[in-house]
């Protein structure tokens, strides 16, 4: 009982002390107002500071609200773009499974020549402009241009007032193709620009060729700042898709030990194809299994087993598909961020196959 009374007395004392403090502050403040207005002026900056602090907090809250609204709007716009492209890509692959591999390759052939700038999409203009499409590595080989054109139009129709480059659409289409075929998806950041030019000779000199030996391949990838491991991972894109028999039947392009579907003694057309591994419609690790069995199709593929370092990566990926899929996705992100050449004239093309009317295409 005594314990409770002592606590009650203490509480009453604290309340009384607080009330006394309030009374002293009020009396002092009134005295300053009545006797010396200048003193009030001296403390008014503190009052202003409190008001200013309240305004600053409100301003910060407004800025945060505006920032959140901008971020939400940006995410909504990007979601619209991704959805518009994915619908076209999925439909194209449903219609022809091979198209998935073709779109991955189209993105690769764009980025490896002067960066990811959509240059490969520019059509030739007779007598005035020669692009990359008819350069030997691409001629009658790269495909999927109509899918990219449809995806661009889908973005224009579905996402009004959103400006997205053709290079961005290529990057999204490759990612969505990979996921559709069973690979690991990854994040595609938007913001690329389109070149007003292309590089016919650059396609010859910069792109890896099926006849390249290991030294040449390593150098070409190193020129783009890729490691040997990343090179071997990106080569795994050949776990889906086909090569033309017209390419495979060139002796310097093919692994002489490979069992071919092509009849190289026949007259070959573009419809005569060789699958690049035994499961060409599935993004898996079978490509590396085939290499370990000396059944890689292209010469440039099989030579990956001829060096201790590269052969080690081939075995790693053959033994562990998870590691391969993770490494491939990471390498695709890195490739998709290869910048355009320094000094390149850039724009956001209205139509992917030609520069905007205000621009002039140049070699």
Tab-separated table of C-alpha atoms in Angstrom:
chain	number	residue	atom	x	y	z
A	1	UNK	CA	0.000	0.000	0.000
A	2	UNK	CA	2.812	2.390	0.920
A	3	UNK	CA	4.558	1.527	-2.367
A	4	UNK	CA	1.508	2.551	-4.389
A	5	UNK	CA	1.079	5.834	-2.481
A	6	UNK	CA	4.699	6.813	-3.058
A	7	UNK	CA	4.279	6.232	-6.819
A	8	UNK	CA	1.078	8.244	-6.845
A	9	UNK	CA	2.765	11.125	-5.031
A	10	UNK	CA	5.627	11.070	-7.523
A	11	UNK	CA	3.203	11.182	-10.488
A	12	UNK	CA	1.318	14.127	-8.977
A	13	UNK	CA	4.588	15.980	-8.412
A	14	UNK	CA	5.662	15.495	-12.033
A	15	UNK	CA	2.324	16.805	-13.324
A	16	UNK	CA	2.573	19.835	-11.081
A	17	UNK	CA	6.120	20.512	-12.256
A	18	UNK	CA	5.015	20.331	-15.896
A	19	UNK	CA	2.138	22.739	-15.316
A	20	UNK	CA	4.472	25.142	-13.553
A	21	UNK	CA	6.863	25.046	-16.502
A	22	UNK	CA	4.039	25.916	-18.899
A	23	UNK	CA	2.934	28.800	-16.711
A	24	UNK	CA	6.481	30.200	-16.476
A	25	UNK	CA	6.918	29.999	-20.285
A	26	UNK	CA	3.562	31.755	-20.863
A	27	UNK	CA	4.272	34.527	-18.338
A	28	UNK	CA	7.761	35.103	-19.709
A	29	UNK	CA	6.518	35.248	-23.298
A	30	UNK	CA	3.735	37.764	-22.376
A	31	UNK	CA	6.218	39.916	-20.480
A	32	UNK	CA	8.527	40.038	-23.494
A	33	UNK	CA	5.638	41.105	-25.727
A	34	UNK	CA	4.503	43.865	-23.315
A	35	UNK	CA	7.848	45.195	-22.151
A	36	UNK	CA	10.202	44.740	-25.015
A	37	UNK	CA	8.875	43.908	-28.444
A	38	UNK	CA	12.424	43.604	-29.722
A	39	UNK	CA	12.892	40.449	-27.702
A	40	UNK	CA	10.015	38.882	-29.586
A	41	UNK	CA	11.712	39.847	-32.799
A	42	UNK	CA	14.840	38.108	-31.554
A	43	UNK	CA	13.020	34.816	-31.105
A	44	UNK	CA	10.843	35.153	-34.198
A	45	UNK	CA	13.523	33.569	-36.427
A	46	UNK	CA	13.135	30.405	-34.372
A	47	UNK	CA	9.415	30.464	-35.021
A	48	UNK	CA	10.096	31.066	-38.718
A	49	UNK	CA	12.533	28.164	-38.660
A	50	UNK	CA	9.851	25.871	-37.301
A	51	UNK	CA	7.435	27.007	-39.991
A	52	UNK	CA	10.159	26.641	-42.632
A	53	UNK	CA	10.914	23.126	-41.425
A	54	UNK	CA	7.247	22.208	-41.708
A	55	UNK	CA	7.197	23.592	-45.275
A	56	UNK	CA	10.380	21.684	-46.130
A	57	UNK	CA	8.866	18.431	-44.871
A	58	UNK	CA	5.751	19.079	-46.937
A	59	UNK	CA	7.925	19.850	-49.971
A	60	UNK	CA	9.896	16.631	-49.522
A	61	UNK	CA	6.667	14.686	-49.212
A	62	UNK	CA	5.401	16.290	-52.434
A	63	UNK	CA	8.654	15.471	-54.222
A	64	UNK	CA	8.504	11.882	-53.010
A	65	UNK	CA	4.898	11.634	-54.142
A	66	UNK	CA	5.806	13.018	-57.573
A	67	UNK	CA	8.777	10.671	-57.790
A	68	UNK	CA	6.611	7.684	-56.875
A	69	UNK	CA	4.016	8.721	-59.454
A	70	UNK	CA	6.737	9.093	-62.128
A	71	UNK	CA	8.208	5.705	-61.275
A	72	UNK	CA	4.774	4.107	-61.377
A	73	UNK	CA	4.058	5.705	-64.736
A	74	UNK	CA	7.437	4.598	-66.093
A	75	UNK	CA	6.863	1.023	-64.940
A	76	UNK	CA	3.403	1.050	-66.503
A	77	UNK	CA	4.838	2.310	-69.802
A	78	UNK	CA	7.592	-0.299	-69.799
A	79	UNK	CA	5.082	-3.033	-68.982
A	80	UNK	CA	3.057	-1.944	-71.987
A	81	UNK	CA	6.109	-2.151	-74.246
A	82	UNK	CA	7.186	-5.550	-72.932
A	83	UNK	CA	3.677	-6.931	-73.305
A	84	UNK	CA	3.295	-5.605	-76.855
A	85	UNK	CA	6.589	-7.164	-77.987
A	86	UNK	CA	6.048	-10.455	-76.164
A	87	UNK	CA	2.680	-11.004	-77.821
A	88	UNK	CA	4.229	-10.727	-81.285
A	89	UNK	CA	7.272	-12.860	-80.432
A	90	UNK	CA	5.245	-15.628	-78.808
A	91	UNK	CA	2.906	-15.743	-81.786
A	92	UNK	CA	5.815	-15.898	-84.247
A	93	UNK	CA	7.460	-18.783	-82.368
A	94	UNK	CA	4.150	-20.611	-82.047
A	95	UNK	CA	3.876	-20.354	-85.817
A	96	UNK	CA	7.507	-21.429	-86.413
A	97	UNK	CA	9.669	-22.631	-83.533
A	98	UNK	CA	12.850	-21.885	-85.480
A	99	UNK	CA	12.041	-18.166	-85.302
A	100	UNK	CA	13.072	-18.070	-81.631
A	101	UNK	CA	16.652	-18.995	-82.465
A	102	UNK	CA	16.606	-16.578	-85.398
A	103	UNK	CA	15.615	-13.643	-83.169
A	104	UNK	CA	18.345	-14.436	-80.636
A	105	UNK	CA	20.850	-14.530	-83.494
A	106	UNK	CA	19.516	-11.299	-85.009
A	107	UNK	CA	20.131	-9.481	-81.714
A	108	UNK	CA	23.645	-10.971	-81.537
A	109	UNK	CA	24.470	-9.897	-85.099
A	110	UNK	CA	23.215	-6.396	-84.339
A	111	UNK	CA	25.163	-5.896	-81.115
A	112	UNK	CA	28.430	-7.429	-82.279
A	113	UNK	CA	28.762	-4.936	-85.128
A	114	UNK	CA	29.338	-1.464	-83.663
A	115	UNK	CA	27.123	-2.067	-80.636
A	116	UNK	CA	23.387	-2.514	-80.105
A	117	UNK	CA	22.138	0.182	-82.455
A	118	UNK	CA	19.609	-1.532	-84.713
A	119	UNK	CA	21.955	-1.053	-87.677
A	120	UNK	CA	21.274	-4.540	-88.996
A	121	UNK	CA	17.608	-3.648	-89.513
A	122	UNK	CA	18.269	-0.930	-92.102
A	123	UNK	CA	17.338	-1.914	-95.646
A	124	UNK	CA	19.654	-1.116	-98.526
A	125	UNK	CA	18.730	1.869	-100.686
A	126	UNK	CA	19.714	1.221	-104.267
A	127	UNK	CA	22.578	3.464	-105.298
A	128	UNK	CA	22.747	5.472	-102.073
A	129	UNK	CA	23.013	3.193	-99.027
A	130	UNK	CA	24.419	-0.275	-98.380
A	131	UNK	CA	23.632	-1.745	-95.003
A	132	UNK	CA	24.589	-4.943	-93.179
A	133	UNK	CA	21.847	-7.279	-94.315
A	134	UNK	CA	23.599	-8.318	-97.519
A	135	UNK	CA	27.060	-8.535	-96.005
A	136	UNK	CA	28.344	-12.135	-96.398
A	137	UNK	CA	27.781	-13.219	-92.755
A	138	UNK	CA	24.156	-12.032	-92.963
A	139	UNK	CA	23.128	-12.492	-96.576
A	140	UNK	CA	20.377	-15.138	-96.880
A	141	UNK	CA	21.160	-16.054	-93.295
A	142	UNK	CA	19.840	-13.652	-90.645
A	143	UNK	CA	16.067	-13.529	-90.469
A	144	UNK	CA	13.182	-12.325	-88.351
A	145	UNK	CA	13.052	-8.752	-89.685
A	146	UNK	CA	9.299	-8.951	-90.216
A	147	UNK	CA	8.776	-9.996	-86.579
A	148	UNK	CA	10.715	-6.964	-85.340
A	149	UNK	CA	8.696	-4.705	-87.668
A	150	UNK	CA	5.447	-6.168	-86.314
A	151	UNK	CA	6.645	-5.772	-82.730
A	152	UNK	CA	7.519	-2.127	-83.371
A	153	UNK	CA	4.065	-1.499	-84.827
A	154	UNK	CA	2.458	-3.289	-81.896
A	155	UNK	CA	4.246	-0.931	-79.500
A	156	UNK	CA	3.120	2.091	-81.535
A	157	UNK	CA	-0.490	0.871	-81.538
A	158	UNK	CA	-0.673	-0.356	-77.937
A	159	UNK	CA	1.518	2.167	-76.139
A	160	UNK	CA	0.854	5.645	-77.599
A	161	UNK	CA	3.275	8.451	-76.806
A	162	UNK	CA	5.974	6.000	-75.718
A	163	UNK	CA	9.206	6.228	-77.704
A	164	UNK	CA	11.063	2.907	-77.937
A	165	UNK	CA	14.008	2.207	-80.216
A	166	UNK	CA	14.249	-0.674	-82.651
A	167	UNK	CA	17.442	-1.722	-80.845
A	168	UNK	CA	15.387	-2.047	-77.655
A	169	UNK	CA	12.805	-4.168	-79.457
A	170	UNK	CA	15.558	-6.465	-80.735
A	171	UNK	CA	16.815	-6.893	-77.159
A	172	UNK	CA	13.338	-7.655	-75.801
A	173	UNK	CA	12.572	-10.072	-78.643
A	174	UNK	CA	15.781	-12.034	-77.993
A	175	UNK	CA	15.046	-12.282	-74.269
A	176	UNK	CA	11.461	-13.386	-74.862
A	177	UNK	CA	12.596	-15.937	-77.456
A	178	UNK	CA	15.050	-17.421	-74.987
A	179	UNK	CA	12.360	-17.736	-72.316
A	180	UNK	CA	9.874	-19.201	-74.785
A	181	UNK	CA	12.343	-21.930	-75.792
A	182	UNK	CA	13.087	-22.901	-72.183
A	183	UNK	CA	16.016	-20.670	-71.279
A	184	UNK	CA	16.388	-18.443	-68.237
A	185	UNK	CA	14.769	-15.055	-68.573
A	186	UNK	CA	16.526	-11.861	-67.539
A	187	UNK	CA	15.884	-8.138	-67.199
A	188	UNK	CA	16.136	-5.958	-70.296
A	189	UNK	CA	16.803	-2.301	-69.554
A	190	UNK	CA	15.354	0.104	-72.111
A	191	UNK	CA	17.044	3.242	-73.422
A	192	UNK	CA	19.022	2.181	-76.496
A	193	UNK	CA	19.069	4.372	-79.595
A	194	UNK	CA	19.058	3.555	-83.301
A	195	UNK	CA	21.931	4.365	-85.639
A	196	UNK	CA	21.392	6.271	-88.850
A	197	UNK	CA	24.011	4.111	-90.528
A	198	UNK	CA	25.240	0.527	-90.795
A	199	UNK	CA	28.580	-1.188	-91.366
A	200	UNK	CA	28.808	-3.660	-94.264
A	201	UNK	CA	32.511	-4.411	-93.756
A	202	UNK	CA	32.116	-4.412	-89.969
A	203	UNK	CA	29.805	-7.419	-90.256
A	204	UNK	CA	32.596	-9.259	-92.072
A	205	UNK	CA	35.364	-8.290	-89.682
A	206	UNK	CA	33.621	-8.245	-86.306
A	207	UNK	CA	31.206	-11.181	-86.363
A	208	UNK	CA	32.521	-14.647	-85.437
A	209	UNK	CA	32.542	-16.918	-88.494
A	210	UNK	CA	31.899	-20.685	-88.652
A	211	UNK	CA	35.436	-21.193	-89.980
A	212	UNK	CA	37.140	-19.220	-87.196
A	213	UNK	CA	39.717	-21.068	-85.161
A	214	UNK	CA	39.831	-20.672	-81.396
A	215	UNK	CA	42.444	-17.914	-81.397
A	216	UNK	CA	40.410	-15.767	-83.772
A	217	UNK	CA	37.213	-16.330	-81.799
A	218	UNK	CA	38.833	-15.388	-78.512
A	219	UNK	CA	40.198	-12.198	-80.074
A	220	UNK	CA	36.846	-11.173	-81.540
A	221	UNK	CA	35.092	-11.653	-78.209
A	222	UNK	CA	37.911	-9.949	-76.343
A	223	UNK	CA	37.488	-6.957	-78.660
A	224	UNK	CA	33.976	-6.661	-77.233
A	225	UNK	CA	35.272	-7.059	-73.658
A	226	UNK	CA	34.027	-10.628	-73.195
A	227	UNK	CA	35.914	-13.228	-71.205
A	228	UNK	CA	36.640	-16.699	-72.562
A	229	UNK	CA	33.976	-18.131	-70.259
A	230	UNK	CA	31.406	-15.666	-71.578
A	231	UNK	CA	32.405	-16.580	-75.128
A	232	UNK	CA	31.785	-20.284	-74.473
A	233	UNK	CA	28.467	-19.450	-72.803
A	234	UNK	CA	27.269	-17.330	-75.746
A	235	UNK	CA	28.282	-20.098	-78.149
A	236	UNK	CA	25.581	-22.091	-76.393
A	237	UNK	CA	23.025	-20.155	-78.440
A	238	UNK	CA	23.660	-22.957	-80.948
A	239	UNK	CA	21.698	-25.262	-78.669
A	240	UNK	CA	18.651	-24.047	-80.626
A	241	UNK	CA	18.060	-23.491	-84.304
A	242	UNK	CA	19.466	-24.524	-87.634
A	243	UNK	CA	22.216	-23.683	-90.102
A	244	UNK	CA	21.739	-23.609	-93.845
A	245	UNK	CA	23.200	-26.606	-95.626
A	246	UNK	CA	24.776	-24.158	-98.050
A	247	UNK	CA	26.918	-22.983	-95.135
A	248	UNK	CA	27.466	-26.361	-93.525
A	249	UNK	CA	28.619	-27.966	-96.766
A	250	UNK	CA	31.616	-25.635	-97.053
A	251	UNK	CA	34.455	-27.803	-95.797
A	252	UNK	CA	36.168	-25.057	-93.785
A	253	UNK	CA	32.918	-24.341	-91.908
A	254	UNK	CA	32.061	-27.818	-90.688
A	255	UNK	CA	33.345	-30.316	-88.152
A	256	UNK	CA	34.469	-33.198	-90.394
A	257	UNK	CA	33.435	-35.748	-87.757
A	258	UNK	CA	29.860	-34.464	-87.499
A	259	UNK	CA	26.979	-36.589	-88.701
A	260	UNK	CA	25.118	-34.319	-91.108
A	261	UNK	CA	21.557	-34.259	-92.323
A	262	UNK	CA	22.602	-32.240	-95.363
A	263	UNK	CA	23.174	-33.901	-98.722
A	264	UNK	CA	26.147	-31.825	-99.707
A	265	UNK	CA	26.353	-33.404	-103.151
A	266	UNK	CA	22.904	-32.116	-104.069
A	267	UNK	CA	21.875	-28.702	-105.306
A	268	UNK	CA	21.114	-26.816	-102.114
A	269	UNK	CA	18.422	-24.228	-101.417
A	270	UNK	CA	17.697	-22.013	-98.427
A	271	UNK	CA	15.125	-24.542	-97.243
A	272	UNK	CA	17.813	-27.216	-96.830
A	273	UNK	CA	18.753	-27.019	-93.151
A	274	UNK	CA	21.009	-28.686	-90.582
A	275	UNK	CA	19.981	-28.678	-86.931
A	276	UNK	CA	22.742	-27.346	-84.697
A	277	UNK	CA	22.215	-29.943	-81.979
A	278	UNK	CA	19.929	-32.916	-81.530
A	279	UNK	CA	17.205	-30.878	-79.758
A	280	UNK	CA	17.005	-27.700	-81.890
A	281	UNK	CA	13.672	-26.518	-80.479
A	282	UNK	CA	14.701	-26.575	-76.792
A	283	UNK	CA	17.172	-24.290	-75.051
A	284	UNK	CA	19.106	-26.925	-73.110
A	285	UNK	CA	22.679	-28.154	-72.647
A	286	UNK	CA	22.670	-30.765	-75.417
A	287	UNK	CA	24.919	-28.561	-77.568
A	288	UNK	CA	27.707	-29.047	-75.008
A	289	UNK	CA	26.963	-32.774	-74.737
A	290	UNK	CA	27.378	-32.995	-78.504
A	291	UNK	CA	30.688	-31.116	-78.355
A	292	UNK	CA	32.002	-33.570	-75.781
A	293	UNK	CA	31.069	-36.371	-78.184
A	294	UNK	CA	32.835	-34.623	-81.095
A	295	UNK	CA	29.466	-33.972	-82.732
A	296	UNK	CA	29.456	-30.194	-82.836
A	297	UNK	CA	28.276	-29.181	-86.304
A	298	UNK	CA	30.300	-26.073	-87.086
A	299	UNK	CA	34.085	-26.041	-87.057
A	300	UNK	CA	34.018	-22.975	-84.761
A	301	UNK	CA	31.908	-24.916	-82.259
A	302	UNK	CA	33.951	-28.089	-82.098
A	303	UNK	CA	37.279	-26.275	-81.623
A	304	UNK	CA	35.999	-25.164	-78.207
A	305	UNK	CA	37.039	-28.619	-76.962
A	306	UNK	CA	40.569	-28.261	-78.305
A	307	UNK	CA	41.857	-26.027	-75.513
A	308	UNK	CA	42.095	-26.914	-71.825
A	309	UNK	CA	40.384	-23.722	-70.671
A	310	UNK	CA	37.500	-23.688	-73.138
A	311	UNK	CA	37.059	-27.463	-72.886
A	312	UNK	CA	36.705	-27.047	-69.132
A	313	UNK	CA	33.812	-24.619	-69.593
A	314	UNK	CA	32.193	-26.966	-72.131
A	315	UNK	CA	32.336	-29.765	-69.548
A	316	UNK	CA	31.004	-27.490	-66.798
A	317	UNK	CA	27.987	-26.556	-68.867
A	318	UNK	CA	27.445	-30.131	-70.014
A	319	UNK	CA	27.425	-31.281	-66.394
A	320	UNK	CA	25.264	-28.493	-64.977
A	321	UNK	CA	22.502	-26.888	-67.009
A	322	UNK	CA	21.731	-24.394	-64.223
A	323	UNK	CA	25.223	-22.920	-64.425
A	324	UNK	CA	24.956	-22.678	-68.207
A	325	UNK	CA	21.559	-20.960	-68.163
A	326	UNK	CA	22.730	-18.464	-65.544
A	327	UNK	CA	25.956	-17.691	-67.408
A	328	UNK	CA	24.156	-17.372	-70.727
A	329	UNK	CA	21.593	-14.926	-69.319
A	330	UNK	CA	24.352	-12.829	-67.723
A	331	UNK	CA	26.321	-12.765	-70.972
A	332	UNK	CA	23.210	-11.735	-72.924
A	333	UNK	CA	22.667	-8.805	-70.560
A	334	UNK	CA	26.277	-7.745	-71.075
A	335	UNK	CA	26.008	-8.111	-74.838
A	336	UNK	CA	22.754	-6.161	-74.887
A	337	UNK	CA	24.578	-3.249	-73.271
A	338	UNK	CA	27.305	-2.947	-75.908
A	339	UNK	CA	27.244	0.775	-76.798
A	340	UNK	CA	27.091	2.220	-80.310
A	341	UNK	CA	30.336	3.418	-81.867
A	342	UNK	CA	31.682	6.711	-80.552
A	343	UNK	CA	30.365	9.632	-82.551
A	344	UNK	CA	27.538	7.643	-84.151
A	345	UNK	CA	24.478	9.666	-85.139
A	346	UNK	CA	21.551	8.249	-83.200
A	347	UNK	CA	17.766	8.540	-83.186
A	348	UNK	CA	14.624	6.591	-82.310
A	349	UNK	CA	13.433	5.237	-85.651
A	350	UNK	CA	9.764	5.463	-86.551
A	351	UNK	CA	10.176	2.479	-88.868
A	352	UNK	CA	12.928	-0.020	-88.115
A	353	UNK	CA	13.968	-0.632	-91.724
A	354	UNK	CA	14.744	2.999	-92.560
A	355	UNK	CA	16.021	6.148	-90.909
A	356	UNK	CA	13.606	8.954	-90.062
A	357	UNK	CA	12.825	11.491	-92.790
A	358	UNK	CA	14.851	14.122	-90.947
A	359	UNK	CA	17.953	11.898	-91.037
A	360	UNK	CA	20.176	10.836	-93.890
A	361	UNK	CA	21.404	7.247	-94.064
A	362	UNK	CA	25.105	6.899	-94.737
A	363	UNK	CA	27.567	4.080	-95.228
